[in-house]
Short mmCIF file of C-alpha atoms and ligand atoms in Angstrom, two decimals:
data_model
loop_
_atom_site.label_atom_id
_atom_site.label_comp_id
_atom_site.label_asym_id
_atom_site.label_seq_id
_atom_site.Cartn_x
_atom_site.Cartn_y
_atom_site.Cartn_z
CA UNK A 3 -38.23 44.16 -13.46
CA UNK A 4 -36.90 41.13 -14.83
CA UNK A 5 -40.36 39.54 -16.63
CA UNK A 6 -43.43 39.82 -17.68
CA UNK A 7 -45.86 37.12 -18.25
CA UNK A 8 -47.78 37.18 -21.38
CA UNK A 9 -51.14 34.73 -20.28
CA UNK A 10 -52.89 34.06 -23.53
CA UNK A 11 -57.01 33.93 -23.07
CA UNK A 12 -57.96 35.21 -26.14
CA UNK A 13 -59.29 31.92 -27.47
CA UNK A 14 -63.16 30.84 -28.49
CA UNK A 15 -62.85 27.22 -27.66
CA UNK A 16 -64.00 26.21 -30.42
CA UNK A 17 -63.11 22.34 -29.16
CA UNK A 18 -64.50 22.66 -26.16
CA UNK A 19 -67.87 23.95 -27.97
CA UNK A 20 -69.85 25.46 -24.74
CA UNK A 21 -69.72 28.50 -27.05
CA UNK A 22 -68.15 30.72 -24.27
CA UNK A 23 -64.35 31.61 -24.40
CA UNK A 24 -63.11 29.01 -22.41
CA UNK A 25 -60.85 31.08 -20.12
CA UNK A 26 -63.77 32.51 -18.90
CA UNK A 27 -65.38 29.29 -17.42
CA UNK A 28 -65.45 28.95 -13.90
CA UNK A 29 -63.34 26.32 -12.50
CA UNK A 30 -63.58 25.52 -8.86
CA UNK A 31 -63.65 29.33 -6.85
CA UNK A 32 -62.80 31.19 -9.87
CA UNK A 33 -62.81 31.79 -13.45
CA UNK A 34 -59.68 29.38 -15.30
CA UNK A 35 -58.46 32.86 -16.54
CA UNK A 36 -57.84 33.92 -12.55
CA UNK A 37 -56.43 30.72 -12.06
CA UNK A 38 -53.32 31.04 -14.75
CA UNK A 39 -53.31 34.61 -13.66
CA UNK A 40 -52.62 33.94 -9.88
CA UNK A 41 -50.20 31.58 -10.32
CA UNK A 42 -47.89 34.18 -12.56
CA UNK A 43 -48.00 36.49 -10.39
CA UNK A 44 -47.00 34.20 -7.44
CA UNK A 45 -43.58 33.67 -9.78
CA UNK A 46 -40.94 36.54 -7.77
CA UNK A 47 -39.77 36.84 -10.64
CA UNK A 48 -42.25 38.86 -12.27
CA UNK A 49 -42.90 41.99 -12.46
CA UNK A 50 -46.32 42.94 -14.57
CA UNK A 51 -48.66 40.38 -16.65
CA UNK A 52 -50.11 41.28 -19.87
CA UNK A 53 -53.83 39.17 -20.48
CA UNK A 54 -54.92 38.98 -23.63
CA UNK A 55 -58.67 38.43 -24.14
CA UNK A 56 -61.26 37.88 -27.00
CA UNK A 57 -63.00 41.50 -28.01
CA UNK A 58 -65.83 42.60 -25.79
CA UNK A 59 -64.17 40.46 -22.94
CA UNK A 60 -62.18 43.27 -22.12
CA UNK A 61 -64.45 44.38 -18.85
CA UNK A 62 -65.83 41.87 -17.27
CA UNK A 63 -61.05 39.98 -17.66
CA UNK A 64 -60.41 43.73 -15.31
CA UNK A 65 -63.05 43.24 -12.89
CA UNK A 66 -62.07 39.61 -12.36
CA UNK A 67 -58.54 40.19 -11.69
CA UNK A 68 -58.32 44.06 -10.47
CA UNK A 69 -58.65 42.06 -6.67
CA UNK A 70 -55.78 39.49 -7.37
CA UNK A 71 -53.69 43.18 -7.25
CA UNK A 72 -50.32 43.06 -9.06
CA UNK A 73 -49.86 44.70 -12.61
CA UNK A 74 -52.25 43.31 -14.69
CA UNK A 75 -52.89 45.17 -18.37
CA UNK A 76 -55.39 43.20 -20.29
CA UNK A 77 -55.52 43.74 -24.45
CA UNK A 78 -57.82 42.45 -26.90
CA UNK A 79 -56.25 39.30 -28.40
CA UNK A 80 -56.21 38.78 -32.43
CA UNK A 81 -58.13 36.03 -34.38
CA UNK A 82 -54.79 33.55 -33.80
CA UNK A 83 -52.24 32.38 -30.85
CA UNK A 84 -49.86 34.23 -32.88
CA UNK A 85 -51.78 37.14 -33.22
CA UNK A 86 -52.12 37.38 -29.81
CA UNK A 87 -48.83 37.01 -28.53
CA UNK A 88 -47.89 40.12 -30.96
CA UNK A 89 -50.73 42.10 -29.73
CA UNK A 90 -49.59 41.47 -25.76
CA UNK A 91 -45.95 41.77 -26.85
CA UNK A 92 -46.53 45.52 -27.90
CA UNK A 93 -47.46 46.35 -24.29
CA UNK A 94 -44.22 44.70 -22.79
CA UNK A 95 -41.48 47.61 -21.54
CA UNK A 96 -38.53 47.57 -23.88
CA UNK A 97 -36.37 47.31 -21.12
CA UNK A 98 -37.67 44.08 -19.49
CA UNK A 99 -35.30 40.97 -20.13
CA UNK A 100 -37.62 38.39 -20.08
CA UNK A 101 -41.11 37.78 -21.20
CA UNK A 102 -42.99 34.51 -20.47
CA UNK A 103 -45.29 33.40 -22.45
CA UNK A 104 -48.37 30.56 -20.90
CA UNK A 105 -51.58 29.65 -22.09
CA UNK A 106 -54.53 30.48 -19.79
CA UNK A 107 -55.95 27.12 -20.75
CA UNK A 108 -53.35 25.63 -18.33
CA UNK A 109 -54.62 26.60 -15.09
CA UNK A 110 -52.83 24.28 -12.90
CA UNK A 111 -48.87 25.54 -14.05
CA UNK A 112 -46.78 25.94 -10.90
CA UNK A 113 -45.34 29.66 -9.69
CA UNK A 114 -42.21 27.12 -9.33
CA UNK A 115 -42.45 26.08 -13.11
CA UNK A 116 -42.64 29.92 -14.47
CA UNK A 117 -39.14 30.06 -11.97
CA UNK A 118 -37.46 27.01 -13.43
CA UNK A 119 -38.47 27.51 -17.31
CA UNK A 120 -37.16 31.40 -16.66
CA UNK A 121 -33.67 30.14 -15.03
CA UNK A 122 -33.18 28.04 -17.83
CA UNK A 123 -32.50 31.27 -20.27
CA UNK A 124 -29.23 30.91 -20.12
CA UNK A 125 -25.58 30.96 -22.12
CA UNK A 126 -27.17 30.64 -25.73
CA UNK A 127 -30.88 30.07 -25.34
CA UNK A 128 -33.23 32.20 -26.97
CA UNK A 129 -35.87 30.15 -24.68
CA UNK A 130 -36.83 27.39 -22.83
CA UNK A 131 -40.14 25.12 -22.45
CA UNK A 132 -41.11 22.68 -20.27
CA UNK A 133 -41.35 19.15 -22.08
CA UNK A 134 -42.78 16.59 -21.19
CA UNK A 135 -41.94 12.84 -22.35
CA UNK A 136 -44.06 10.34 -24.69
CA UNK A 137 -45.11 7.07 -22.79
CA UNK A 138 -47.17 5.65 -25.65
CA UNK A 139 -45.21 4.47 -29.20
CA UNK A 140 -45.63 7.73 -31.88
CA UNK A 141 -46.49 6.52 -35.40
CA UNK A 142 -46.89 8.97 -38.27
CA UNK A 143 -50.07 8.40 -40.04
CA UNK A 144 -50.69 9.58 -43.65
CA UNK A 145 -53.99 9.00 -45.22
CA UNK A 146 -55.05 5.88 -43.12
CA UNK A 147 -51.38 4.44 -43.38
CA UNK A 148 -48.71 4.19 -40.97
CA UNK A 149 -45.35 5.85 -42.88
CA UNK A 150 -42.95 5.46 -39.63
CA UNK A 151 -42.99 4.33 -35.87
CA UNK A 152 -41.13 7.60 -34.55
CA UNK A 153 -37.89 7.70 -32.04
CA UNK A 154 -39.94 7.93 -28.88
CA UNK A 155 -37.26 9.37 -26.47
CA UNK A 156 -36.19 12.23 -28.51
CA UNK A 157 -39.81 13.28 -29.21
CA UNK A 158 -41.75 14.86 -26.50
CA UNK A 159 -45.04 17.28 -25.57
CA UNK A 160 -44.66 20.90 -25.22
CA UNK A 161 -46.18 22.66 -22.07
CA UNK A 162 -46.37 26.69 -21.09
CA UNK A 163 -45.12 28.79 -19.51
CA UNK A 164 -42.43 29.10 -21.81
CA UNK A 165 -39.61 31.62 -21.74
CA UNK A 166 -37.48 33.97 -23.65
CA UNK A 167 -34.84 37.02 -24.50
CA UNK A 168 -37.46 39.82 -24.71
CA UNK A 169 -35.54 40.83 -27.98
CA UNK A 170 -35.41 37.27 -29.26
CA UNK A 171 -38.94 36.62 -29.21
CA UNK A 172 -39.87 40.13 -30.50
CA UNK A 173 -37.10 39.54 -33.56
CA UNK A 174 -38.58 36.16 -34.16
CA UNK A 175 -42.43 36.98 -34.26
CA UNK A 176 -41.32 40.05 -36.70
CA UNK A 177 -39.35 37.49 -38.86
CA UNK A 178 -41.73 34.47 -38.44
CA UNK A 179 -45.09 35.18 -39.17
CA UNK A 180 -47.13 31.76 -39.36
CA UNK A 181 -50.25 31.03 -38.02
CA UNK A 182 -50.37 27.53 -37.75
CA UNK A 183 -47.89 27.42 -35.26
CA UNK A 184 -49.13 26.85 -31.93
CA UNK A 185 -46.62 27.77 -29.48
CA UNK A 186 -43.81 30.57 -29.63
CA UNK A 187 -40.48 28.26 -29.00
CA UNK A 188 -41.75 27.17 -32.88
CA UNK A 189 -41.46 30.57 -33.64
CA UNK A 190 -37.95 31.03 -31.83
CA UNK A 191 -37.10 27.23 -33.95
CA UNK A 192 -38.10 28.60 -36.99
CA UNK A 193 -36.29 31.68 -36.99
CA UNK A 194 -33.22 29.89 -36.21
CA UNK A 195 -33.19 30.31 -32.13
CA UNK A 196 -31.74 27.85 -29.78
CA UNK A 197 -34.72 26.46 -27.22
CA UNK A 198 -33.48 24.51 -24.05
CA UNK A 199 -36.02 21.93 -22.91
CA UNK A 200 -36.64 21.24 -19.03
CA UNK A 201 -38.75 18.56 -17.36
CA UNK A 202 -42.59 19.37 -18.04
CA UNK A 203 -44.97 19.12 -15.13
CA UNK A 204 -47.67 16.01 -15.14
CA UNK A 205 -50.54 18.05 -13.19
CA UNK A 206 -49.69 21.10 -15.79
CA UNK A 207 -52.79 19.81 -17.55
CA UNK A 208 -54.26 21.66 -21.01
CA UNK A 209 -58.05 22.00 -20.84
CA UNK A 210 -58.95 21.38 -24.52
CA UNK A 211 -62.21 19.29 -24.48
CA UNK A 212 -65.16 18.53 -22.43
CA UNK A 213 -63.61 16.07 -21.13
CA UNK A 214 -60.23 17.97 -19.65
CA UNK A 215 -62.87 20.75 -17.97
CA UNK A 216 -64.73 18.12 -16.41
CA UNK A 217 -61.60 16.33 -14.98
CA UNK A 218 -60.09 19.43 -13.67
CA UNK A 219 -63.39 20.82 -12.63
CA UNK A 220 -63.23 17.16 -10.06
CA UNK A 221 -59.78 17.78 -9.38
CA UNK A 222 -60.53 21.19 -7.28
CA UNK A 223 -64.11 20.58 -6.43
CA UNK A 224 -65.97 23.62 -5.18
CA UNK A 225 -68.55 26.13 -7.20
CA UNK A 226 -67.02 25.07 -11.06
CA UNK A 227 -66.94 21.80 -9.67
N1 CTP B 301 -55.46 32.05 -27.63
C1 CTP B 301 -55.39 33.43 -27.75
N2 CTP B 301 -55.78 34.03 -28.93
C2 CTP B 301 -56.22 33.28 -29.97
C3 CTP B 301 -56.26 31.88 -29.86
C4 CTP B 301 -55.86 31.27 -28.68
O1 CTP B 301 -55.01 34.13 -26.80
N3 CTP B 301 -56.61 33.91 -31.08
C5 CTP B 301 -55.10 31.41 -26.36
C6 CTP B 301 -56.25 30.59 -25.77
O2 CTP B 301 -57.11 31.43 -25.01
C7 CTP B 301 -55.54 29.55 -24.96
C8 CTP B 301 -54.19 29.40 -25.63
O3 CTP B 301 -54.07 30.47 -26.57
O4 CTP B 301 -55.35 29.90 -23.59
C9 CTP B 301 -54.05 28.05 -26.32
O5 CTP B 301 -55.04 27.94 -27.31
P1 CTP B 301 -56.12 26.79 -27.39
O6 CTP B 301 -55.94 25.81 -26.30
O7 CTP B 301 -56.18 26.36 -28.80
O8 CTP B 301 -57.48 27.59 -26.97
P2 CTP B 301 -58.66 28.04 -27.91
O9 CTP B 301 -58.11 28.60 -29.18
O10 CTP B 301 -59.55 28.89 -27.08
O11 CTP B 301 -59.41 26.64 -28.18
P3 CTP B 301 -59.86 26.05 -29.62
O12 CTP B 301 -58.60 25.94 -30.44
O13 CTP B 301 -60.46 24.75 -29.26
O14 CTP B 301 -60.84 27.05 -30.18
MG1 MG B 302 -56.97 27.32 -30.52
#
């Protein structure tokens, strides 16, 4: 096997504030969860999937994706991201290569987009992310005041699925242990890790707020519609 996707659903949704995890909100003919899930598995190259999910969502995460077939082993997430990546992480074979990493909360990622992040693992990448490029002008704001008007093209917005060395990622979440950090190729920076960027994906949307579930929930129509 050469990967396993880590999909990350352990979340409250706090910013959302329906006061259900959001991964478990239905979204067109299925919960977003299923979505995320299905399109990792559609990815040849992986193998299994590891789900993570908030406690007492461990049930009702199996029955929703035990007909989707494939290798699915869901855990009970921890009370941050990071948390949860370790928790999945333990479950992932020693002897798999690769382990992707994508946020359930981005329902609409590409089968093609868990291929291309995954090829880009190469010569001395730790990992790779999909990036996607500022349009408006960045200015860094402390306490009311603007302190800088930021180099637009070298700055840019990170997506999942990202991808890494199995052993990189595992080395860096043992080294790096920081829970403000919301996505792993910060962990794989912070440790010292080289991450390769590739072109993010403009319909790869996050749902965050109200306002992303109700846009995507138009943009497939149907039951969550
Ligand atoms: N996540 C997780 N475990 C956590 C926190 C987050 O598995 N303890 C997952 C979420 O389910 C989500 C992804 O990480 O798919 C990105 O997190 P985010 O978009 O922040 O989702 P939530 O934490 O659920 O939302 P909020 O921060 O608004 O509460
Ligand atoms: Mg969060």
């Amino acid at each position: 096997m050469e990967a396993v996707a880590i999909v990350l659903a352990a979340g409250a949704g706090l910013r959302l504030g329906i006061g259900e995890p959001k991964a478990f909100l239905a979204l067109g003919d299925a919960p977003i969860l299923v979505w995320a899930v299905r399109s990792a598995l559609a990815c040849p190259q992986v193998g299994a999937l590891v789900v993570t999910v908030p406690l007492g969502f461990e049930e009702e995460a199996r029955a929703a994706l035990e007909a989707l077939g494939g290798a699915v082993t869901v855990v009970t997430g921890g009370d941050t991201r990071q948390a949860s990546v370790r928790a999945a992480l333990a479950e992932v074979p020693l002897d798999v290569p690769f382990v992707l990493v994508h946020d359930a909360a981005r329902p609409f990622a590409s089968p093609d987009l868990f291929s291309r992040v995954l090829e880009a693992v190469d010569g001395d990448a730790g990992g790779a992310l999909p990036i996607l490029p500022m349009t408006d002008t960045v200015k860094q704001v402390v306490d009311g005041w603007v302190v800088a008007t930021l180099a637009r093209d070298e700055l840019g917005l990170a997506q999942t699925p990202q991808a890494f060395r199995s052993d990189v990622l595992r080395e860096s979440h043992d080294a790096v242990v920081s829970e403000e950090l919301t996505d792993d190729a910060a962990v794989l920076e912070r440790a010292g890790h080289r991450v390769r960027a590739i072109a993010g994906d403009l319909n790869n949307v996050k749902i965050t707020t109200m306002l992303d579930l109700i846009t995507a929930r138009e943009r497939v129509g149907g039951a969550g519609g």
